[in-house]
Structures are given as structure tokens and as C-alpha cells.
Amino acid sequence: DAGVTQSPTHLIKTRGQHVTLRCSPISGHKSVSWYQQVLGQGPQFIFQYYEKEERGRGNFPDRFSARQFPNYSSELNVNALLLGDSALYLCASSFEPKGQVHFGNGTRLTVT
Amino acid sequence: QQQVKQSPQSLIVQKGGISIINCAYENTAFDYFPWYQQFPGKGPALLIAIRPDVSEKKEGRFTISFNKSAKQFSLHIMDSQPGDSATYFCAASHNNAGNMLTFGGGTRLMVKP
């Protein structure tokens, strides 16, 4: 069975640009969450979506936004990129909002 | 505000030894405590998890010990193997927060042959 898949795997952007990251959850999973992992640190929660509705938001600026589609896949958008946005962005899925959380391998974003 | 503190930051253990990683939390509303294992270039993989209604959970060589009164929990890896060399993260969440996990800072484990 396919796990959580994310695309692209790596991305290089310039400061001020916009980026869209994509995630497909495990088949049958309806909840998707996004995390940011800065090198050497634990993941930080950004958003959770369930049944296309936002169910939670972490302490991130409004430059970060996300959405979930009818097929439960999700996009994370970041506007006006800053150097500090360079990180591994992880998508996670679960069957329901309180279920076991399974992570993808992430998108490595580098902002220059 | 770091709500989950993890120690040590790094750990070196001989093959066959016991690896012990500790975490302490502040939010008494937390009611789900998973441990994740992460290899370089990969996402975190769920290893084992515990809820506060039990004090210990064992799965193979991995054991979680939980002390609710002290607000601490730990991961024990028995018979540590070189293949266990990875970064380990403890995490916590509470019933009203869905799967919004708060992670510790991570422990880099190296098991020497």
C-alpha cells in the first residue's frame, strides 16, 4: 500500500517568491496535517484539515495557507518566502482527526 | 513555549545495550504520547504510542514507560542494534486537538557495533 506521498521532493526558491507543496494521504485517510521541520529540530504543527475543513492551525503567519480537496489530497501554500522558511515540510495523514498519524518523506524547501 | 522537553540530545550505545530517551511535558491535557523514528532523508515513522491509562507498553524491543504524576515518559530500546541508529522524537497531543502533535527536540542515537 502506498504511504503518504508528497511532491516535489526538493525545491529551491528565491526570497519573496510563492511556493505550493502537494500531499496525497494514505488511501482511506480523511485527515491531513502539515508540519515544518527545521534542520536539527522536531516538527512544528502548521495546519490540520479534515473533510476539507480546517480543524487546527499552529503558530505560523498568514503567509502560510492550505486547503484540502474532495479526494482528501492537500496543498500547502507559502507566500512571500523568507530565508527562514527553508525547512523540510512534512505532510501527515490519519483516518480521522484523532487517529494514528503517518508521515510522508517531506518536501525539502530551500529559500535563497 | 516548549511544551515537550526531550533528553538527551544525543546518545551513543554499544550494540546489545539499552538505549533510554526521556521526555517531560507541561500540558496536563495531553493524553496521547507517540514516539517516532526518523532516518536521514525520510519522514518520521510511528514506532510506539501510549495513553495515560497504562504505565507501560511494550512492542518487541521497544518499551514506553509513563509516569503521569511526574509528567514524564521514556522510550527504552532493548538489545540496541546498529540499524536502530536514527533520530527519535517523542510527541504529545490532547483529545481536543485532533492529531496536532507537539514534538520534543529529538535525540540522535548512534549504536556502535
mmCIF file of C-alpha atoms in Angstrom:
data_model
loop_
_atom_site.group_PDB
_atom_site.id
_atom_site.type_symbol
_atom_site.label_atom_id
_atom_site.label_comp_id
_atom_site.label_asym_id
_atom_site.label_seq_id
_atom_site.Cartn_x
_atom_site.Cartn_y
_atom_site.Cartn_z
ATOM 1 C CA ASP A 1 0.000 0.000 0.000
ATOM 2 C CA ALA A 2 1.220 3.482 -0.813
ATOM 3 C CA GLY A 3 2.027 5.666 2.133
ATOM 4 C CA VAL A 4 1.693 9.423 2.302
ATOM 5 C CA THR A 5 3.155 10.863 -0.896
ATOM 6 C CA GLN A 6 4.478 14.383 -1.254
ATOM 7 C CA SER A 7 5.661 16.380 -4.223
ATOM 8 C CA PRO A 8 8.057 17.731 -5.115
ATOM 9 C CA THR A 9 10.776 16.102 -3.027
ATOM 10 C CA HIS A 10 13.105 19.086 -3.316
ATOM 11 C CA LEU A 11 12.527 22.692 -4.251
ATOM 12 C CA ILE A 12 14.694 25.800 -4.468
ATOM 13 C CA LYS A 13 13.005 29.199 -4.422
ATOM 14 C CA THR A 14 14.116 32.796 -4.171
ATOM 15 C CA ARG A 15 13.167 35.091 -1.312
ATOM 16 C CA GLY A 16 9.814 36.772 -1.996
ATOM 17 C CA GLN A 17 8.501 34.020 -4.262
ATOM 18 C CA HIS A 18 5.497 31.792 -3.700
ATOM 19 C CA VAL A 19 5.519 28.002 -3.314
ATOM 20 C CA THR A 20 2.888 25.247 -3.445
ATOM 21 C CA LEU A 21 3.536 21.854 -1.904
ATOM 22 C CA ARG A 22 1.296 18.854 -2.530
ATOM 23 C CA CYS A 23 0.301 15.820 -0.497
ATOM 24 C CA SER A 24 -1.708 12.663 -1.119
ATOM 25 C CA PRO A 25 -2.793 10.865 2.048
ATOM 26 C CA ILE A 26 -2.876 7.140 2.627
ATOM 27 C CA SER A 27 -5.863 5.622 0.872
ATOM 28 C CA GLY A 28 -8.899 5.883 3.121
ATOM 29 C CA HIS A 29 -7.416 8.585 5.326
ATOM 30 C CA LYS A 30 -9.537 11.704 5.529
ATOM 31 C CA SER A 31 -7.402 13.920 7.754
ATOM 32 C CA VAL A 32 -4.253 15.676 6.573
ATOM 33 C CA SER A 33 -1.833 17.743 8.631
ATOM 34 C CA TRP A 34 1.203 19.811 7.698
ATOM 35 C CA TYR A 35 4.368 20.224 9.750
ATOM 36 C CA GLN A 36 7.540 22.256 9.320
ATOM 37 C CA GLN A 37 10.815 20.679 10.413
ATOM 38 C CA VAL A 38 13.817 22.952 10.602
ATOM 39 C CA LEU A 39 17.148 21.141 10.481
ATOM 40 C CA GLY A 40 18.060 19.716 13.864
ATOM 41 C CA GLN A 41 14.642 20.320 15.427
ATOM 42 C CA GLY A 42 11.384 18.476 15.916
ATOM 43 C CA PRO A 43 8.469 19.044 13.526
ATOM 44 C CA GLN A 44 6.213 22.045 14.236
ATOM 45 C CA PHE A 45 2.483 21.816 13.535
ATOM 46 C CA ILE A 46 1.164 24.160 10.829
ATOM 47 C CA PHE A 47 -2.355 23.015 9.833
ATOM 48 C CA GLN A 48 -4.808 20.165 10.120
ATOM 49 C CA TYR A 49 -7.652 19.531 7.666
ATOM 50 C CA TYR A 50 -10.486 17.043 7.912
ATOM 51 C CA GLU A 51 -13.255 16.633 5.381
ATOM 52 C CA LYS A 52 -11.971 19.749 3.599
ATOM 53 C CA GLU A 53 -12.339 21.951 6.652
ATOM 54 C CA GLU A 54 -9.530 23.472 8.714
ATOM 55 C CA ARG A 55 -9.535 21.832 12.141
ATOM 56 C CA GLY A 56 -6.399 23.349 13.613
ATOM 57 C CA ARG A 57 -3.761 25.961 12.966
ATOM 58 C CA GLY A 58 -0.353 26.341 14.541
ATOM 59 C CA ASN A 59 1.571 29.486 15.317
ATOM 60 C CA PHE A 60 2.518 30.417 11.764
ATOM 61 C CA PRO A 61 2.000 33.736 9.917
ATOM 62 C CA ASP A 62 -0.796 34.320 7.421
ATOM 63 C CA ARG A 63 1.704 33.799 4.605
ATOM 64 C CA PHE A 64 1.027 30.114 5.189
ATOM 65 C CA SER A 65 -2.251 28.699 3.900
ATOM 66 C CA ALA A 66 -3.577 25.301 2.956
ATOM 67 C CA ARG A 67 -6.579 23.529 1.573
ATOM 68 C CA GLN A 68 -7.921 20.018 1.199
ATOM 69 C CA PHE A 69 -9.619 18.713 -1.919
ATOM 70 C CA PRO A 70 -12.626 16.366 -2.295
ATOM 71 C CA ASN A 71 -10.261 13.433 -2.844
ATOM 72 C CA TYR A 72 -8.606 14.332 0.523
ATOM 73 C CA SER A 73 -5.322 15.427 -1.051
ATOM 74 C CA SER A 74 -3.956 18.715 0.181
ATOM 75 C CA GLU A 75 -1.851 21.716 -0.780
ATOM 76 C CA LEU A 76 0.279 23.940 1.401
ATOM 77 C CA ASN A 77 0.949 27.423 0.065
ATOM 78 C CA VAL A 78 3.566 29.829 1.332
ATOM 79 C CA ASN A 79 3.690 33.409 0.057
ATOM 80 C CA ALA A 80 6.480 35.969 0.215
ATOM 81 C CA LEU A 81 9.107 33.393 1.087
ATOM 82 C CA LEU A 82 11.720 34.260 3.683
ATOM 83 C CA LEU A 83 15.116 32.658 4.202
ATOM 84 C CA GLY A 84 13.773 31.279 7.476
ATOM 85 C CA ASP A 85 11.146 29.266 5.612
ATOM 86 C CA SER A 86 13.876 26.884 4.488
ATOM 87 C CA ALA A 87 12.910 23.563 6.044
ATOM 88 C CA LEU A 88 11.535 20.087 5.468
ATOM 89 C CA TYR A 89 7.764 20.303 5.077
ATOM 90 C CA LEU A 90 6.030 17.163 6.197
ATOM 91 C CA CYS A 91 2.544 16.034 5.391
ATOM 92 C CA ALA A 92 0.821 13.530 7.654
ATOM 93 C CA SER A 93 -2.447 11.683 7.348
ATOM 94 C CA SER A 94 -4.787 9.792 9.618
ATOM 95 C CA PHE A 95 -8.101 8.038 9.178
ATOM 96 C CA GLU A 96 -9.838 10.527 11.428
ATOM 97 C CA PRO A 97 -8.741 13.664 13.282
ATOM 98 C CA LYS A 98 -7.714 11.718 16.405
ATOM 99 C CA GLY A 99 -6.227 8.668 14.722
ATOM 100 C CA GLN A 100 -2.641 7.459 14.422
ATOM 101 C CA VAL A 101 -0.594 9.892 12.383
ATOM 102 C CA HIS A 102 1.584 8.693 9.492
ATOM 103 C CA PHE A 103 4.097 10.993 7.824
ATOM 104 C CA GLY A 104 5.342 11.314 4.281
ATOM 105 C CA ASN A 105 9.024 11.835 3.476
ATOM 106 C CA GLY A 106 8.555 15.543 3.075
ATOM 107 C CA THR A 107 9.475 18.299 0.657
ATOM 108 C CA ARG A 108 12.852 19.905 1.256
ATOM 109 C CA LEU A 109 12.418 23.645 0.568
ATOM 110 C CA THR A 110 15.468 25.861 0.237
ATOM 111 C CA VAL A 111 14.958 29.625 0.025
ATOM 112 C CA THR A 112 17.923 31.601 -1.312
ATOM 113 C CA GLN B 1 6.900 27.742 24.615
ATOM 114 C CA GLN B 2 8.422 24.288 24.508
ATOM 115 C CA GLN B 3 5.763 22.006 25.902
ATOM 116 C CA VAL B 4 7.667 18.751 25.458
ATOM 117 C CA LYS B 5 11.290 18.583 26.568
ATOM 118 C CA GLN B 6 13.422 15.682 25.388
ATOM 119 C CA SER B 7 16.782 14.442 26.615
ATOM 120 C CA PRO B 8 19.489 13.642 25.867
ATOM 121 C CA GLN B 9 20.118 15.431 22.565
ATOM 122 C CA SER B 10 22.484 12.673 21.510
ATOM 123 C CA LEU B 11 23.222 9.177 22.734
ATOM 124 C CA ILE B 12 25.884 6.598 21.935
ATOM 125 C CA VAL B 13 25.217 2.981 22.918
ATOM 126 C CA GLN B 14 27.091 -0.221 22.280
ATOM 127 C CA LYS B 15 25.407 -2.957 20.279
ATOM 128 C CA GLY B 16 23.277 -5.071 22.603
ATOM 129 C CA GLY B 17 22.911 -2.310 25.163
ATOM 130 C CA ILE B 18 19.830 -0.452 26.337
ATOM 131 C CA SER B 19 19.035 2.975 24.904
ATOM 132 C CA ILE B 20 16.933 5.247 27.118
ATOM 133 C CA ILE B 21 15.386 8.517 25.967
ATOM 134 C CA ASN B 22 13.357 10.711 28.280
ATOM 135 C CA CYS B 23 10.615 13.277 27.752
ATOM 136 C CA ALA B 24 8.781 15.622 30.065
ATOM 137 C CA TYR B 25 5.634 17.550 29.294
ATOM 138 C CA GLU B 26 3.851 20.523 30.801
ATOM 139 C CA ASN B 27 0.308 20.398 29.462
ATOM 140 C CA THR B 28 -1.767 18.125 31.699
ATOM 141 C CA ALA B 29 -4.401 17.899 28.941
ATOM 142 C CA PHE B 30 -2.078 15.732 26.853
ATOM 143 C CA ASP B 31 -3.481 12.227 26.585
ATOM 144 C CA TYR B 32 -1.623 10.566 23.725
ATOM 145 C CA PHE B 33 2.145 10.065 23.641
ATOM 146 C CA PRO B 34 3.726 8.587 20.500
ATOM 147 C CA TRP B 35 7.368 8.024 19.670
ATOM 148 C CA TYR B 36 8.694 8.492 16.149
ATOM 149 C CA GLN B 37 11.887 7.264 14.498
ATOM 150 C CA GLN B 38 13.404 9.304 11.701
ATOM 151 C CA PHE B 39 16.202 8.309 9.348
ATOM 152 C CA PRO B 40 18.060 10.925 7.265
ATOM 153 C CA GLY B 41 16.050 11.989 4.228
ATOM 154 C CA LYS B 42 12.899 10.306 5.494
ATOM 155 C CA GLY B 43 9.797 11.394 7.364
ATOM 156 C CA PRO B 44 9.156 10.358 10.967
ATOM 157 C CA ALA B 45 7.815 6.808 11.312
ATOM 158 C CA LEU B 46 5.474 5.885 14.157
ATOM 159 C CA LEU B 47 7.239 3.483 16.488
ATOM 160 C CA ILE B 48 5.032 3.011 19.524
ATOM 161 C CA ALA B 49 2.467 5.063 21.433
ATOM 162 C CA ILE B 50 0.859 5.098 24.863
ATOM 163 C CA ARG B 51 -2.154 6.649 26.575
ATOM 164 C CA PRO B 52 -2.035 7.692 30.249
ATOM 165 C CA ASP B 53 -4.337 4.916 31.459
ATOM 166 C CA VAL B 54 -1.373 2.500 31.436
ATOM 167 C CA SER B 55 2.110 2.890 32.915
ATOM 168 C CA GLU B 56 3.995 0.756 30.402
ATOM 169 C CA LYS B 57 3.624 -0.543 26.873
ATOM 170 C CA LYS B 58 5.955 -2.970 25.156
ATOM 171 C CA GLU B 59 6.253 -3.817 21.486
ATOM 172 C CA GLY B 60 9.163 -6.068 20.611
ATOM 173 C CA ARG B 61 12.398 -4.410 21.733
ATOM 174 C CA PHE B 62 10.678 -1.059 22.343
ATOM 175 C CA THR B 63 9.053 -0.123 25.653
ATOM 176 C CA ILE B 64 7.375 3.109 26.753
ATOM 177 C CA SER B 65 7.283 3.863 30.473
ATOM 178 C CA PHE B 66 4.801 6.519 31.565
ATOM 179 C CA ASN B 67 4.674 8.436 34.861
ATOM 180 C CA LYS B 68 1.550 10.579 34.924
ATOM 181 C CA SER B 69 2.220 12.239 38.283
ATOM 182 C CA ALA B 70 5.704 13.312 37.208
ATOM 183 C CA LYS B 71 4.507 14.209 33.692
ATOM 184 C CA GLN B 72 7.313 12.163 32.207
ATOM 185 C CA PHE B 73 7.595 9.320 29.752
ATOM 186 C CA SER B 74 10.520 7.430 28.314
ATOM 187 C CA LEU B 75 11.474 5.102 25.493
ATOM 188 C CA HIS B 76 13.634 2.066 26.179
ATOM 189 C CA ILE B 77 15.245 0.212 23.287
ATOM 190 C CA MET B 78 16.445 -3.182 24.425
ATOM 191 C CA ASP B 79 19.263 -5.045 22.660
ATOM 192 C CA SER B 80 20.072 -1.936 20.609
ATOM 193 C CA GLN B 81 21.300 -2.646 17.077
ATOM 194 C CA PRO B 82 23.302 -0.531 14.602
ATOM 195 C CA GLY B 83 20.130 -0.384 12.454
ATOM 196 C CA ASP B 84 18.439 1.495 15.308
ATOM 197 C CA SER B 85 20.783 4.434 14.698
ATOM 198 C CA ALA B 86 18.390 7.286 13.896
ATOM 199 C CA THR B 87 16.816 10.357 15.433
ATOM 200 C CA TYR B 88 13.987 9.674 17.862
ATOM 201 C CA PHE B 89 11.220 12.121 18.683
ATOM 202 C CA CYS B 90 8.695 11.979 21.464
ATOM 203 C CA ALA B 91 5.420 13.787 20.916
ATOM 204 C CA ALA B 92 2.151 14.522 22.659
ATOM 205 C CA SER B 93 -1.362 15.553 21.783
ATOM 206 C CA HIS B 94 -4.670 16.001 23.567
ATOM 207 C CA ASN B 95 -8.140 14.783 22.843
ATOM 208 C CA ASN B 96 -9.480 18.139 21.786
ATOM 209 C CA ALA B 97 -6.624 18.867 19.395
ATOM 210 C CA GLY B 98 -7.075 16.058 16.924
ATOM 211 C CA ASN B 99 -3.725 14.917 15.650
ATOM 212 C CA MET B 100 -1.936 18.180 16.345
ATOM 213 C CA LEU B 101 1.274 16.746 17.722
ATOM 214 C CA THR B 102 3.717 18.696 19.860
ATOM 215 C CA PHE B 103 7.182 17.235 19.358
ATOM 216 C CA GLY B 104 10.250 17.142 21.540
ATOM 217 C CA GLY B 105 13.548 18.372 20.173
ATOM 218 C CA GLY B 106 14.805 14.917 19.187
ATOM 219 C CA THR B 107 17.556 12.511 20.267
ATOM 220 C CA ARG B 108 20.201 11.387 17.831
ATOM 221 C CA LEU B 109 21.015 7.764 18.669
ATOM 222 C CA MET B 110 24.151 6.033 17.462
ATOM 223 C CA VAL B 111 24.556 2.326 18.169
ATOM 224 C CA LYS B 112 28.155 1.211 17.809
ATOM 225 C CA PRO B 113 28.865 -2.293 16.502
#
